[in-house]
Structure formats: C-alpha cells, structure tokens
PDB file of N, CA and C in Angstrom:
ATOM      1  N   MET X   1      14.234  19.369  30.570  1.00 62.00           N
ATOM      2  CA  MET X   1      12.878  19.112  30.299  1.00 62.00           C
ATOM      3  C   MET X   1      12.444  17.626  30.713  1.00 62.00           C
ATOM      4  N   SER X   2      11.356  17.379  31.157  1.00 69.00           N
ATOM      5  CA  SER X   2      10.983  15.937  31.900  1.00 69.00           C
ATOM      6  C   SER X   2      10.451  15.237  30.250  1.00 69.00           C
ATOM      7  N   LYS X   3      10.608  13.838  30.584  1.00 64.00           N
ATOM      8  CA  LYS X   3       9.875  13.284  29.053  1.00 64.00           C
ATOM      9  C   LYS X   3       8.510  13.346  28.955  1.00 64.00           C
ATOM     10  N   LYS X   4       7.969  13.712  30.621  1.00 68.00           N
ATOM     11  CA  LYS X   4       6.599  13.576  30.524  1.00 68.00           C
ATOM     12  C   LYS X   4       6.219  15.311  29.814  1.00 68.00           C
ATOM     13  N   ASN X   5       7.037  15.986  30.346  1.00 64.00           N
ATOM     14  CA  ASN X   5       6.998  17.617  29.593  1.00 64.00           C
ATOM     15  C   ASN X   5       6.916  17.392  28.222  1.00 64.00           C
ATOM     16  N   LEU X   6       7.774  17.004  27.540  1.00 58.00           N
ATOM     17  CA  LEU X   6       8.241  16.839  26.248  1.00 58.00           C
ATOM     18  C   LEU X   6       7.024  16.298  25.407  1.00 58.00           C
ATOM     19  N   ASP X   7       6.895  14.931  26.014  1.00 62.00           N
ATOM     20  CA  ASP X   7       5.758  14.381  25.505  1.00 62.00           C
ATOM     21  C   ASP X   7       4.429  15.200  25.270  1.00 62.00           C
ATOM     22  N   THR X   8       3.704  15.967  26.157  1.00 64.00           N
ATOM     23  CA  THR X   8       2.778  16.883  26.215  1.00 64.00           C
ATOM     24  C   THR X   8       3.138  17.826  25.252  1.00 64.00           C
ATOM     25  N   ARG X   9       4.347  18.597  25.232  1.00 61.00           N
ATOM     26  CA  ARG X   9       4.564  19.500  24.383  1.00 61.00           C
ATOM     27  C   ARG X   9       4.561  19.570  22.977  1.00 61.00           C
ATOM     28  N   GLN X  10       5.162  18.037  22.722  1.00 59.00           N
ATOM     29  CA  GLN X  10       4.999  17.737  21.508  1.00 59.00           C
ATOM     30  C   GLN X  10       3.372  17.199  20.920  1.00 59.00           C
ATOM     31  N   SER X  11       2.577  16.664  21.795  1.00 64.00           N
ATOM     32  CA  SER X  11       1.142  16.502  21.513  1.00 64.00           C
ATOM     33  C   SER X  11       0.256  17.623  21.290  1.00 64.00           C
ATOM     34  N   THR X  12       0.840  18.545  22.057  1.00 64.00           N
ATOM     35  CA  THR X  12      -0.087  20.055  21.969  1.00 64.00           C
ATOM     36  C   THR X  12       0.316  20.600  20.626  1.00 64.00           C
ATOM     37  N   LEU X  13       1.515  20.386  20.507  1.00 63.00           N
ATOM     38  CA  LEU X  13       2.389  21.141  18.964  1.00 63.00           C
ATOM     39  C   LEU X  13       1.316  20.559  17.698  1.00 63.00           C
ATOM     40  N   LEU X  14       1.335  19.334  17.944  1.00 63.00           N
ATOM     41  CA  LEU X  14       1.111  18.405  16.875  1.00 63.00           C
ATOM     42  C   LEU X  14      -0.585  18.321  16.686  1.00 63.00           C
ATOM     43  N   ALA X  15      -1.266  18.685  17.906  1.00 70.00           N
ATOM     44  CA  ALA X  15      -2.420  18.960  17.849  1.00 70.00           C
ATOM     45  C   ALA X  15      -3.144  19.943  16.649  1.00 70.00           C
ATOM     46  N   ASP X  16      -2.031  21.340  16.951  1.00 75.00           N
ATOM     47  CA  ASP X  16      -2.351  22.167  16.176  1.00 75.00           C
ATOM     48  C   ASP X  16      -2.411  22.475  14.905  1.00 75.00           C
ATOM     49  N   VAL X  17      -1.610  21.213  14.368  1.00 79.00           N
ATOM     50  CA  VAL X  17      -1.405  20.948  12.757  1.00 79.00           C
ATOM     51  C   VAL X  17      -2.493  19.995  12.370  1.00 79.00           C
ATOM     52  N   PRO X  18      -3.366  20.617  11.122  1.00 85.00           N
ATOM     53  CA  PRO X  18      -4.617  19.829  10.567  1.00 85.00           C
ATOM     54  C   PRO X  18      -3.841  18.621   9.723  1.00 85.00           C
ATOM     55  N   THR X  19      -4.508  17.538   9.364  1.00 89.00           N
ATOM     56  CA  THR X  19      -4.157  16.391   8.968  1.00 89.00           C
ATOM     57  C   THR X  19      -4.997  16.475   7.651  1.00 89.00           C
ATOM     58  N   LEU X  20      -4.480  16.520   6.376  1.00 93.00           N
ATOM     59  CA  LEU X  20      -4.983  16.592   5.059  1.00 93.00           C
ATOM     60  C   LEU X  20      -4.963  15.435   4.203  1.00 93.00           C
ATOM     61  N   THR X  21      -5.283  15.153   3.315  1.00 95.00           N
ATOM     62  CA  THR X  21      -4.866  14.366   2.175  1.00 95.00           C
ATOM     63  C   THR X  21      -4.592  15.489   1.408  1.00 95.00           C
ATOM     64  N   LEU X  22      -3.866  14.628   0.083  1.00 96.00           N
ATOM     65  CA  LEU X  22      -3.150  15.147  -0.852  1.00 96.00           C
ATOM     66  C   LEU X  22      -4.082  15.789  -1.669  1.00 96.00           C
ATOM     67  N   LYS X  23      -5.129  15.161  -1.957  1.00 97.00           N
ATOM     68  CA  LYS X  23      -6.220  15.743  -2.635  1.00 97.00           C
ATOM     69  C   LYS X  23      -7.103  17.284  -1.815  1.00 97.00           C
ATOM     70  N   GLU X  24      -7.065  16.899  -0.663  1.00 97.00           N
ATOM     71  CA  GLU X  24      -7.955  18.120   0.261  1.00 97.00           C
ATOM     72  C   GLU X  24      -6.608  19.183   0.346  1.00 97.00           C
ATOM     73  N   LEU X  25      -5.621  18.852   0.358  1.00 96.00           N
ATOM     74  CA  LEU X  25      -4.175  19.847   0.244  1.00 96.00           C
ATOM     75  C   LEU X  25      -4.166  20.538  -1.306  1.00 96.00           C
ATOM     76  N   ARG X  26      -4.434  19.807  -1.946  1.00 97.00           N
ATOM     77  CA  ARG X  26      -4.570  20.448  -3.595  1.00 97.00           C
ATOM     78  C   ARG X  26      -5.971  21.316  -3.626  1.00 97.00           C
ATOM     79  N   LYS X  27      -6.556  20.968  -3.348  1.00 97.00           N
ATOM     80  CA  LYS X  27      -7.972  21.365  -3.114  1.00 97.00           C
ATOM     81  C   LYS X  27      -7.678  22.828  -2.404  1.00 97.00           C
ATOM     82  N   ARG X  28      -7.265  23.041  -0.990  1.00 96.00           N
ATOM     83  CA  ARG X  28      -6.958  24.173  -0.429  1.00 96.00           C
ATOM     84  C   ARG X  28      -6.096  25.078  -1.095  1.00 96.00           C
ATOM     85  N   ALA X  29      -5.468  24.636  -1.858  1.00 96.00           N
ATOM     86  CA  ALA X  29      -4.398  25.493  -2.661  1.00 96.00           C
ATOM     87  C   ALA X  29      -5.026  26.072  -3.896  1.00 96.00           C
ATOM     88  N   GLY X  30      -6.202  25.355  -4.181  1.00 97.00           N
ATOM     89  CA  GLY X  30      -7.268  26.144  -5.343  1.00 97.00           C
ATOM     90  C   GLY X  30      -6.680  25.160  -6.708  1.00 97.00           C
ATOM     91  N   HIS X  31      -5.981  24.256  -7.132  1.00 97.00           N
ATOM     92  CA  HIS X  31      -5.911  23.821  -7.901  1.00 97.00           C
ATOM     93  C   HIS X  31      -6.598  22.593  -8.316  1.00 97.00           C
ATOM     94  N   THR X  32      -6.959  22.424  -9.667  1.00 98.00           N
ATOM     95  CA  THR X  32      -7.468  21.020 -10.169  1.00 98.00           C
ATOM     96  C   THR X  32      -6.547  19.969 -10.352  1.00 98.00           C
ATOM     97  N   GLN X  33      -7.151  18.864 -10.752  1.00 98.00           N
ATOM     98  CA  GLN X  33      -6.470  17.605 -11.119  1.00 98.00           C
ATOM     99  C   GLN X  33      -5.901  17.653 -12.369  1.00 98.00           C
ATOM    100  N   ASP X  34      -6.439  18.367 -13.055  1.00 98.00           N
ATOM    101  CA  ASP X  34      -5.752  19.197 -14.307  1.00 98.00           C
ATOM    102  C   ASP X  34      -4.693  19.726 -14.470  1.00 98.00           C
ATOM    103  N   GLU X  35      -4.713  20.881 -13.503  1.00 97.00           N
ATOM    104  CA  GLU X  35      -3.618  21.968 -13.146  1.00 97.00           C
ATOM    105  C   GLU X  35      -2.511  20.726 -12.486  1.00 97.00           C
ATOM    106  N   MET X  36      -2.612  20.061 -11.844  1.00 97.00           N
ATOM    107  CA  MET X  36      -1.816  19.581 -11.197  1.00 97.00           C
ATOM    108  C   MET X  36      -0.834  18.705 -12.024  1.00 97.00           C
ATOM    109  N   ALA X  37      -1.573  18.258 -13.328  1.00 98.00           N
ATOM    110  CA  ALA X  37      -1.043  16.985 -14.325  1.00 98.00           C
ATOM    111  C   ALA X  37      -0.129  18.054 -15.522  1.00 98.00           C
ATOM    112  N   LEU X  38      -0.721  19.231 -15.319  1.00 97.00           N
ATOM    113  CA  LEU X  38       0.553  19.822 -16.233  1.00 97.00           C
ATOM    114  C   LEU X  38       1.425  20.498 -15.493  1.00 97.00           C
ATOM    115  N   ALA X  39       1.226  20.534 -14.340  1.00 96.00           N
ATOM    116  CA  ALA X  39       2.487  21.095 -13.179  1.00 96.00           C
ATOM    117  C   ALA X  39       3.438  19.873 -13.322  1.00 96.00           C
ATOM    118  N   LEU X  40       3.022  18.800 -13.105  1.00 96.00           N
ATOM    119  CA  LEU X  40       3.893  17.510 -12.783  1.00 96.00           C
ATOM    120  C   LEU X  40       4.351  16.511 -14.119  1.00 96.00           C
ATOM    121  N   GLY X  41       3.531  17.406 -15.157  1.00 97.00           N
ATOM    122  CA  GLY X  41       3.818  16.475 -16.493  1.00 97.00           C
ATOM    123  C   GLY X  41       3.835  15.186 -16.745  1.00 97.00           C
ATOM    124  N   VAL X  42       2.286  14.986 -15.815  1.00 97.00           N
ATOM    125  CA  VAL X  42       1.928  13.520 -16.082  1.00 97.00           C
ATOM    126  C   VAL X  42       0.084  13.776 -16.760  1.00 97.00           C
ATOM    127  N   GLY X  43      -0.579  12.732 -16.990  1.00 98.00           N
ATOM    128  CA  GLY X  43      -1.650  12.918 -17.048  1.00 98.00           C
ATOM    129  C   GLY X  43      -2.803  13.144 -15.712  1.00 98.00           C
ATOM    130  N   GLN X  44      -3.836  13.584 -15.949  1.00 98.00           N
ATOM    131  CA  GLN X  44      -4.842  13.661 -14.852  1.00 98.00           C
ATOM    132  C   GLN X  44      -5.450  12.779 -13.973  1.00 98.00           C
ATOM    133  N   ASP X  45      -5.235  11.153 -15.015  1.00 98.00           N
ATOM    134  CA  ASP X  45      -5.319   9.796 -14.493  1.00 98.00           C
ATOM    135  C   ASP X  45      -4.055   9.507 -13.521  1.00 98.00           C
ATOM    136  N   THR X  46      -2.888  10.342 -13.526  1.00 97.00           N
ATOM    137  CA  THR X  46      -2.192   9.722 -12.739  1.00 97.00           C
ATOM    138  C   THR X  46      -2.033  10.566 -11.527  1.00 97.00           C
ATOM    139  N   VAL X  47      -2.456  11.601 -11.684  1.00 98.00           N
ATOM    140  CA  VAL X  47      -2.685  12.541 -10.285  1.00 98.00           C
ATOM    141  C   VAL X  47      -3.784  11.998  -9.591  1.00 98.00           C
ATOM    142  N   SER X  48      -4.991  11.628 -10.247  1.00 98.00           N
ATOM    143  CA  SER X  48      -6.088  10.591  -9.436  1.00 98.00           C
ATOM    144  C   SER X  48      -5.090   9.755  -9.005  1.00 98.00           C
ATOM    145  N   ARG X  49      -4.424   8.684  -9.265  1.00 97.00           N
ATOM    146  CA  ARG X  49      -3.885   7.666  -8.494  1.00 97.00           C
ATOM    147  C   ARG X  49      -2.783   7.867  -7.501  1.00 97.00           C
ATOM    148  N   LEU X  50      -2.439   8.921  -7.998  1.00 97.00           N
ATOM    149  CA  LEU X  50      -1.238   9.438  -6.634  1.00 97.00           C
ATOM    150  C   LEU X  50      -2.007   9.647  -5.305  1.00 97.00           C
ATOM    151  N   GLU X  51      -2.989  10.668  -5.625  1.00 97.00           N
ATOM    152  CA  GLU X  51      -4.011  11.151  -4.296  1.00 97.00           C
ATOM    153  C   GLU X  51      -4.372  10.075  -3.667  1.00 97.00           C
ATOM    154  N   LYS X  52      -4.206   8.867  -4.121  1.00 97.00           N
ATOM    155  CA  LYS X  52      -5.036   7.982  -3.478  1.00 97.00           C
ATOM    156  C   LYS X  52      -3.889   6.726  -3.191  1.00 97.00           C
ATOM    157  N   ARG X  53      -2.695   6.959  -3.377  1.00 96.00           N
ATOM    158  CA  ARG X  53      -1.824   6.339  -2.962  1.00 96.00           C
ATOM    159  C   ARG X  53      -1.265   6.241  -1.302  1.00 96.00           C
ATOM    160  N   ASP X  54      -1.082   5.473  -0.785  1.00 93.00           N
ATOM    161  CA  ASP X  54      -0.731   4.957   0.857  1.00 93.00           C
ATOM    162  C   ASP X  54       1.045   5.241   1.019  1.00 93.00           C
ATOM    163  N   ASP X  55       1.453   4.963  -0.388  1.00 95.00           N
ATOM    164  CA  ASP X  55       3.144   4.701   0.009  1.00 95.00           C
ATOM    165  C   ASP X  55       3.625   5.517  -1.507  1.00 95.00           C
ATOM    166  N   MET X  56       4.534   6.258  -1.352  1.00 94.00           N
ATOM    167  CA  MET X  56       4.746   6.892  -2.534  1.00 94.00           C
ATOM    168  C   MET X  56       6.699   7.411  -2.185  1.00 94.00           C
ATOM    169  N   LEU X  57       7.288   7.709  -3.213  1.00 95.00           N
ATOM    170  CA  LEU X  57       8.918   8.140  -3.006  1.00 95.00           C
ATOM    171  C   LEU X  57       8.440  10.007  -2.329  1.00 95.00           C
ATOM    172  N   LEU X  58       9.812   9.830  -1.438  1.00 94.00           N
ATOM    173  CA  LEU X  58       9.805  11.160  -0.767  1.00 94.00           C
ATOM    174  C   LEU X  58       9.518  12.201  -1.879  1.00 94.00           C
ATOM    175  N   SER X  59      10.461  11.888  -3.003  1.00 93.00           N
ATOM    176  CA  SER X  59      10.933  13.027  -4.073  1.00 93.00           C
ATOM    177  C   SER X  59       9.623  12.852  -4.933  1.00 93.00           C
ATOM    178  N   THR X  60       8.538  12.000  -4.845  1.00 95.00           N
ATOM    179  CA  THR X  60       7.252  12.448  -5.408  1.00 95.00           C
ATOM    180  C   THR X  60       6.513  13.255  -4.973  1.00 95.00           C
ATOM    181  N   LEU X  61       6.337  12.733  -3.594  1.00 95.00           N
ATOM    182  CA  LEU X  61       5.296  14.045  -2.431  1.00 95.00           C
ATOM    183  C   LEU X  61       5.990  15.352  -2.442  1.00 95.00           C
ATOM    184  N   ARG X  62       7.447  15.553  -2.482  1.00 94.00           N
ATOM    185  CA  ARG X  62       7.775  16.703  -2.622  1.00 94.00           C
ATOM    186  C   ARG X  62       7.583  17.583  -3.920  1.00 94.00           C
ATOM    187  N   HIS X  63       7.392  16.728  -5.067  1.00 95.00           N
ATOM    188  CA  HIS X  63       7.561  17.436  -6.211  1.00 95.00           C
ATOM    189  C   HIS X  63       5.932  17.933  -6.463  1.00 95.00           C
ATOM    190  N   TYR X  64       5.199  17.209  -5.837  1.00 97.00           N
ATOM    191  CA  TYR X  64       3.274  17.434  -5.697  1.00 97.00           C
ATOM    192  C   TYR X  64       3.348  18.632  -5.028  1.00 97.00           C
ATOM    193  N   VAL X  65       4.171  18.713  -3.618  1.00 96.00           N
ATOM    194  CA  VAL X  65       3.948  19.881  -2.714  1.00 96.00           C
ATOM    195  C   VAL X  65       4.450  21.072  -3.083  1.00 96.00           C
ATOM    196  N   GLU X  66       5.459  20.705  -3.582  1.00 96.00           N
ATOM    197  CA  GLU X  66       6.230  22.388  -4.637  1.00 96.00           C
ATOM    198  C   GLU X  66       5.255  22.616  -5.794  1.00 96.00           C
ATOM    199  N   SER X  67       4.388  21.573  -6.200  1.00 96.00           N
ATOM    200  CA  SER X  67       3.317  22.025  -7.588  1.00 96.00           C
ATOM    201  C   SER X  67       2.557  23.060  -7.168  1.00 96.00           C
ATOM    202  N   ILE X  68       2.145  22.903  -5.998  1.00 95.00           N
ATOM    203  CA  ILE X  68       1.076  23.627  -5.579  1.00 95.00           C
ATOM    204  C   ILE X  68       1.458  24.861  -4.323  1.00 95.00           C
ATOM    205  N   GLY X  69       3.249  25.056  -4.746  1.00 94.00           N
ATOM    206  CA  GLY X  69       3.567  26.144  -4.110  1.00 94.00           C
ATOM    207  C   GLY X  69       3.466  26.223  -2.589  1.00 94.00           C
ATOM    208  N   GLY X  70       3.723  24.855  -2.341  1.00 95.00           N
ATOM    209  CA  GLY X  70       3.968  24.466  -0.933  1.00 95.00           C
ATOM    210  C   GLY X  70       5.658  24.049  -1.112  1.00 95.00           C
ATOM    211  N   GLN X  71       5.710  23.645   0.432  1.00 93.00           N
ATOM    212  CA  GLN X  71       6.979  23.137   0.813  1.00 93.00           C
ATOM    213  C   GLN X  71       6.870  22.276   1.795  1.00 93.00           C
ATOM    214  N   LEU X  72       7.948  21.154   1.522  1.00 93.00           N
ATOM    215  CA  LEU X  72       7.655  20.126   2.244  1.00 93.00           C
ATOM    216  C   LEU X  72       8.768  19.921   3.347  1.00 93.00           C
ATOM    217  N   SER X  73       8.222  19.673   4.860  1.00 91.00           N
ATOM    218  CA  SER X  73       8.911  19.486   6.073  1.00 91.00           C
ATOM    219  C   SER X  73       8.765  18.051   6.496  1.00 91.00           C
ATOM    220  N   LEU X  74       9.880  17.206   6.995  1.00 91.00           N
ATOM    221  CA  LEU X  74       9.557  16.321   7.777  1.00 91.00           C
ATOM    222  C   LEU X  74      10.132  16.366   8.905  1.00 91.00           C
ATOM    223  N   VAL X  75       9.245  15.801  10.254  1.00 88.00           N
ATOM    224  CA  VAL X  75       9.624  16.389  11.401  1.00 88.00           C
ATOM    225  C   VAL X  75       9.555  14.441  11.843  1.00 88.00           C
ATOM    226  N   VAL X  76      10.530  14.172  12.871  1.00 90.00           N
ATOM    227  CA  VAL X  76      11.061  13.124  13.450  1.00 90.00           C
ATOM    228  C   VAL X  76      10.341  13.436  14.871  1.00 90.00           C
ATOM    229  N   THR X  77       9.253  12.721  15.593  1.00 86.00           N
ATOM    230  CA  THR X  77       9.433  12.732  16.780  1.00 86.00           C
ATOM    231  C   THR X  77       9.708  11.191  17.571  1.00 86.00           C
ATOM    232  N   LEU X  78      10.925  11.568  18.477  1.00 89.00           N
ATOM    233  CA  LEU X  78      11.188  10.127  19.335  1.00 89.00           C
ATOM    234  C   LEU X  78      10.698  10.305  20.609  1.00 89.00           C
ATOM    235  N   PRO X  79      10.659   9.089  21.466  1.00 89.00           N
ATOM    236  CA  PRO X  79      10.212   9.116  22.772  1.00 89.00           C
ATOM    237  C   PRO X  79      10.811   9.827  23.663  1.00 89.00           C
ATOM    238  N   GLY X  80      10.234  11.024  24.770  1.00 87.00           N
ATOM    239  CA  GLY X  80      10.889  11.480  25.355  1.00 87.00           C
ATOM    240  C   GLY X  80      12.119  12.707  24.733  1.00 87.00           C
ATOM    241  N   GLN X  81      12.049  13.130  23.721  1.00 86.00           N
ATOM    242  CA  GLN X  81      12.853  13.745  23.071  1.00 86.00           C
ATOM    243  C   GLN X  81      11.907  15.032  21.979  1.00 86.00           C
ATOM    244  N   PRO X  82      12.928  15.858  22.180  1.00 86.00           N
ATOM    245  CA  PRO X  82      12.006  16.857  21.095  1.00 86.00           C
ATOM    246  C   PRO X  82      11.842  16.655  19.894  1.00 86.00           C
ATOM    247  N   PRO X  83      10.857  16.809  18.693  1.00 85.00           N
ATOM    248  CA  PRO X  83      10.900  16.830  17.800  1.00 85.00           C
ATOM    249  C   PRO X  83      11.963  17.401  17.149  1.00 85.00           C
ATOM    250  N   VAL X  84      12.693  16.970  15.883  1.00 89.00           N
ATOM    251  CA  VAL X  84      13.299  17.733  15.086  1.00 89.00           C
ATOM    252  C   VAL X  84      13.282  17.195  13.645  1.00 89.00           C
ATOM    253  N   GLN X  85      13.751  18.285  12.633  1.00 91.00           N
ATOM    254  CA  GLN X  85      13.478  18.197  11.481  1.00 91.00           C
ATOM    255  C   GLN X  85      14.472  17.715  10.315  1.00 91.00           C
ATOM    256  N   ILE X  86      14.047  16.638   9.474  1.00 91.00           N
ATOM    257  CA  ILE X  86      15.483  16.021   8.948  1.00 91.00           C
ATOM    258  C   ILE X  86      15.751  17.038   7.877  1.00 91.00           C
ATOM    259  N   ALA X  87      16.841  17.120   7.639  1.00 86.00           N
ATOM    260  CA  ALA X  87      17.622  17.884   6.651  1.00 86.00           C
ATOM    261  C   ALA X  87      18.019  17.204   5.410  1.00 86.00           C
ATOM    262  N   HIS X  88      18.077  17.786   4.105  1.00 73.00           N
ATOM    263  CA  HIS X  88      18.134  17.088   2.941  1.00 73.00           C
ATOM    264  C   HIS X  88      19.716  16.747   3.052  1.00 73.00           C
ATOM    265  N   ARG X  89      20.435  15.696   2.117  1.00 70.00           N
ATOM    266  CA  ARG X  89      21.465  15.247   2.193  1.00 70.00           C
ATOM    267  C   ARG X  89      22.762  16.516   2.400  1.00 70.00           C
ATOM    268  N   ASP X  90      22.648  17.523   1.654  1.00 63.00           N
ATOM    269  CA  ASP X  90      23.340  18.554   1.497  1.00 63.00           C
ATOM    270  C   ASP X  90      23.252  19.847   2.821  1.00 63.00           C
ATOM    271  N   GLY X  91      22.415  19.130   3.709  1.00 57.00           N
ATOM    272  CA  GLY X  91      22.294  19.815   5.056  1.00 57.00           C
ATOM    273  C   GLY X  91      21.459  20.871   5.123  1.00 57.00           C
ATOM    274  N   LYS X  92      20.707  21.308   4.144  1.00 58.00           N
ATOM    275  CA  LYS X  92      19.643  22.152   4.257  1.00 58.00           C
ATOM    276  C   LYS X  92      18.327  21.196   4.791  1.00 58.00           C
ATOM    277  N   LYS X  93      17.320  22.234   5.189  1.00 55.00           N
ATOM    278  CA  LYS X  93      16.098  21.919   5.943  1.00 55.00           C
ATOM    279  C   LYS X  93      15.047  21.935   4.641  1.00 55.00           C
ATOM    280  N   ASP X  94      14.176  20.870   4.979  1.00 50.00           N
ATOM    281  CA  ASP X  94      12.851  21.045   3.951  1.00 50.00           C
ATOM    282  C   ASP X  94      12.363  22.368   3.875  1.00 50.00           C
TER     283      ASP X  94
END
C-alpha cells in the first residue's frame, strides 16, 4: 500500500473515533465525580483536578478508564505506516 493510501486510510479510521475529555467520558459512562472518587480511592476534588489536567501518568489514565469499565488502548501512527497498538511490557495489548 502506498504512503498516500496509508495516510488516507489512517485519516478515515481516526475520523470515525470521537474525541472526548475525561469529564465527557465519565459522563458518557454514567458516573459522577463522587462515584469516581470512591472507585479511585481519592477525594472528589482530586477527580475534578484530574479531569482538568493536560498531562498525567499513563498508569493514572489507565486506572481512571478502568474505573468506569473501560479499557485503555494506545495507538501510534507513523508517517507512511499503518497504525500500531502499543503492547504492555509483558507483551499484552492494552
């Protein structure tokens, strides 16, 4: 597959995936900040700050997503190559 075709396919695939903030994701899953705080073992104020952060540890993000019943997947896109999913250190996919 040519680089142009790969880039077009990649753009098409990503266009179908909605972009949400953590707050929007939590609300879509039907949870309150208080429920998240209980699940994460933190205070509601910590959940509020977490949802406003631009940068966080991957483990924190994974724990947040799993607390609402989700599964975190990381996909890397390189120019001219198909997207790849990053595996855990043990070889398992997210």
